[in-house]
């Protein structure tokens, strides 16, 4: 019987990074060429990698019935996504959201 080996932790980040970056690159844009487009793609790719990595860690912890580690993985992933959003969101987008929200 062959044991199931989980991929390295960095693999889930890389998978999420590439997937989110590919989706973001052409979503609502025919050809992303501006610096703002590239910043948006980078932000989404980093967030996708962070979210998938956190989700993978949480799923592994749940499989082991380690609920504390699962909760920590979710909280850490959410904090990471929020931090990336804060650091890479364009200033104009932040001000617009604050005016309407």
PDB file of C-alpha atoms in Angstrom:
ATOM      1  CA  UNK A   1       0.000   0.000   0.000  1.00  0.00           C
ATOM      2  CA  UNK A   2       1.379   3.360  -1.013  1.00  0.00           C
ATOM      3  CA  UNK A   3       1.322   6.240   1.470  1.00  0.00           C
ATOM      4  CA  UNK A   4      -0.193   9.528   0.359  1.00  0.00           C
ATOM      5  CA  UNK A   5       2.434  12.245   0.515  1.00  0.00           C
ATOM      6  CA  UNK A   6       1.302  15.857   0.731  1.00  0.00           C
ATOM      7  CA  UNK A   7       3.033  18.261  -1.660  1.00  0.00           C
ATOM      8  CA  UNK A   8       5.511  20.686  -0.112  1.00  0.00           C
ATOM      9  CA  UNK A   9       3.867  23.698   1.527  1.00  0.00           C
ATOM     10  CA  UNK A  10       5.397  26.014  -1.042  1.00  0.00           C
ATOM     11  CA  UNK A  11       3.664  24.047  -3.815  1.00  0.00           C
ATOM     12  CA  UNK A  12       0.187  25.119  -2.705  1.00  0.00           C
ATOM     13  CA  UNK A  13       1.307  28.760  -2.603  1.00  0.00           C
ATOM     14  CA  UNK A  14       2.784  28.482  -6.089  1.00  0.00           C
ATOM     15  CA  UNK A  15      -0.377  26.821  -7.425  1.00  0.00           C
ATOM     16  CA  UNK A  16      -2.600  29.548  -5.979  1.00  0.00           C
ATOM     17  CA  UNK A  17      -0.237  32.292  -7.135  1.00  0.00           C
ATOM     18  CA  UNK A  18      -0.230  31.067 -10.731  1.00  0.00           C
ATOM     19  CA  UNK A  19      -3.964  30.309 -10.856  1.00  0.00           C
ATOM     20  CA  UNK A  20      -5.055  33.641  -9.382  1.00  0.00           C
ATOM     21  CA  UNK A  21      -2.550  35.553 -11.492  1.00  0.00           C
ATOM     22  CA  UNK A  22      -3.788  33.897 -14.692  1.00  0.00           C
ATOM     23  CA  UNK A  23      -7.420  34.623 -13.869  1.00  0.00           C
ATOM     24  CA  UNK A  24      -6.690  38.206 -12.853  1.00  0.00           C
ATOM     25  CA  UNK A  25      -4.539  38.967 -15.889  1.00  0.00           C
ATOM     26  CA  UNK A  26      -7.389  38.966 -18.373  1.00  0.00           C
ATOM     27  CA  UNK A  27     -10.464  39.427 -16.209  1.00  0.00           C
ATOM     28  CA  UNK A  28     -12.292  42.542 -17.453  1.00  0.00           C
ATOM     29  CA  UNK A  29      -9.215  43.525 -19.512  1.00  0.00           C
ATOM     30  CA  UNK A  30      -8.371  42.532 -23.073  1.00  0.00           C
ATOM     31  CA  UNK A  31      -4.680  43.371 -22.694  1.00  0.00           C
ATOM     32  CA  UNK A  32      -3.322  44.286 -19.252  1.00  0.00           C
ATOM     33  CA  UNK A  33      -0.436  46.643 -19.928  1.00  0.00           C
ATOM     34  CA  UNK A  34      -0.504  49.489 -17.436  1.00  0.00           C
ATOM     35  CA  UNK A  35       1.357  49.609 -14.153  1.00  0.00           C
ATOM     36  CA  UNK A  36      -1.994  49.593 -12.340  1.00  0.00           C
ATOM     37  CA  UNK A  37      -2.990  46.390 -14.174  1.00  0.00           C
ATOM     38  CA  UNK A  38       0.286  44.705 -13.268  1.00  0.00           C
ATOM     39  CA  UNK A  39      -0.102  45.783  -9.634  1.00  0.00           C
ATOM     40  CA  UNK A  40      -3.648  44.379  -9.582  1.00  0.00           C
ATOM     41  CA  UNK A  41      -2.444  41.079 -11.071  1.00  0.00           C
ATOM     42  CA  UNK A  42       0.376  40.844  -8.513  1.00  0.00           C
ATOM     43  CA  UNK A  43      -2.039  41.624  -5.658  1.00  0.00           C
ATOM     44  CA  UNK A  44      -4.497  38.976  -6.782  1.00  0.00           C
ATOM     45  CA  UNK A  45      -1.747  36.400  -7.383  1.00  0.00           C
ATOM     46  CA  UNK A  46      -0.261  36.922  -3.925  1.00  0.00           C
ATOM     47  CA  UNK A  47      -3.707  36.743  -2.351  1.00  0.00           C
ATOM     48  CA  UNK A  48      -4.541  33.571  -4.275  1.00  0.00           C
ATOM     49  CA  UNK A  49      -1.306  31.917  -3.191  1.00  0.00           C
ATOM     50  CA  UNK A  50      -1.853  32.944   0.406  1.00  0.00           C
ATOM     51  CA  UNK A  51      -5.470  31.766   0.447  1.00  0.00           C
ATOM     52  CA  UNK A  52      -4.736  28.400  -1.186  1.00  0.00           C
ATOM     53  CA  UNK A  53      -1.788  27.783   1.103  1.00  0.00           C
ATOM     54  CA  UNK A  54      -3.887  28.592   4.185  1.00  0.00           C
ATOM     55  CA  UNK A  55      -6.731  26.425   2.911  1.00  0.00           C
ATOM     56  CA  UNK A  56      -4.390  23.505   2.306  1.00  0.00           C
ATOM     57  CA  UNK A  57      -2.913  23.783   5.786  1.00  0.00           C
ATOM     58  CA  UNK A  58      -6.381  24.030   7.329  1.00  0.00           C
ATOM     59  CA  UNK A  59      -7.554  20.960   5.393  1.00  0.00           C
ATOM     60  CA  UNK A  60      -4.512  18.968   6.514  1.00  0.00           C
ATOM     61  CA  UNK A  61      -5.107  20.005  10.133  1.00  0.00           C
ATOM     62  CA  UNK A  62      -8.778  19.041   9.918  1.00  0.00           C
ATOM     63  CA  UNK A  63      -7.777  15.661   8.517  1.00  0.00           C
ATOM     64  CA  UNK A  64      -5.642  15.176  11.634  1.00  0.00           C
ATOM     65  CA  UNK A  65      -8.545  16.490  13.787  1.00  0.00           C
ATOM     66  CA  UNK A  66      -6.289  19.309  14.955  1.00  0.00           C
ATOM     67  CA  UNK A  67      -8.949  22.004  15.107  1.00  0.00           C
ATOM     68  CA  UNK A  68      -6.741  24.605  16.761  1.00  0.00           C
ATOM     69  CA  UNK A  69      -4.191  24.421  13.951  1.00  0.00           C
ATOM     70  CA  UNK A  70      -6.992  24.560  11.377  1.00  0.00           C
ATOM     71  CA  UNK A  71      -8.395  27.709  12.948  1.00  0.00           C
ATOM     72  CA  UNK A  72      -4.921  29.232  13.142  1.00  0.00           C
ATOM     73  CA  UNK A  73      -4.316  28.483   9.451  1.00  0.00           C
ATOM     74  CA  UNK A  74      -7.614  30.137   8.479  1.00  0.00           C
ATOM     75  CA  UNK A  75      -6.946  33.197  10.650  1.00  0.00           C
ATOM     76  CA  UNK A  76      -3.388  33.537   9.372  1.00  0.00           C
ATOM     77  CA  UNK A  77      -4.534  33.206   5.758  1.00  0.00           C
ATOM     78  CA  UNK A  78      -7.263  35.813   6.207  1.00  0.00           C
ATOM     79  CA  UNK A  79      -4.800  38.202   7.862  1.00  0.00           C
ATOM     80  CA  UNK A  80      -2.323  37.641   5.045  1.00  0.00           C
ATOM     81  CA  UNK A  81      -4.906  38.347   2.341  1.00  0.00           C
ATOM     82  CA  UNK A  82      -6.025  41.491   4.188  1.00  0.00           C
ATOM     83  CA  UNK A  83      -2.422  42.687   4.605  1.00  0.00           C
ATOM     84  CA  UNK A  84      -1.664  42.161   0.922  1.00  0.00           C
ATOM     85  CA  UNK A  85      -4.850  44.058   0.023  1.00  0.00           C
ATOM     86  CA  UNK A  86      -3.837  46.933   2.299  1.00  0.00           C
ATOM     87  CA  UNK A  87      -0.272  47.116   1.008  1.00  0.00           C
ATOM     88  CA  UNK A  88      -0.933  46.716  -2.719  1.00  0.00           C
ATOM     89  CA  UNK A  89      -4.315  48.389  -3.231  1.00  0.00           C
ATOM     90  CA  UNK A  90      -4.015  51.581  -5.264  1.00  0.00           C
ATOM     91  CA  UNK A  91      -4.563  54.707  -3.124  1.00  0.00           C
ATOM     92  CA  UNK A  92      -7.414  55.917  -5.367  1.00  0.00           C
ATOM     93  CA  UNK A  93      -9.296  52.635  -4.840  1.00  0.00           C
ATOM     94  CA  UNK A  94      -8.948  52.890  -1.061  1.00  0.00           C
ATOM     95  CA  UNK A  95     -10.240  56.462  -0.954  1.00  0.00           C
ATOM     96  CA  UNK A  96     -13.188  55.668  -3.219  1.00  0.00           C
ATOM     97  CA  UNK A  97     -14.206  52.712  -1.050  1.00  0.00           C
ATOM     98  CA  UNK A  98     -13.980  54.806   2.122  1.00  0.00           C
ATOM     99  CA  UNK A  99     -16.216  57.500   0.613  1.00  0.00           C
ATOM    100  CA  UNK A 100     -18.935  54.978  -0.287  1.00  0.00           C
ATOM    101  CA  UNK A 101     -18.668  52.541   2.572  1.00  0.00           C
TER     102      UNK A 101
END
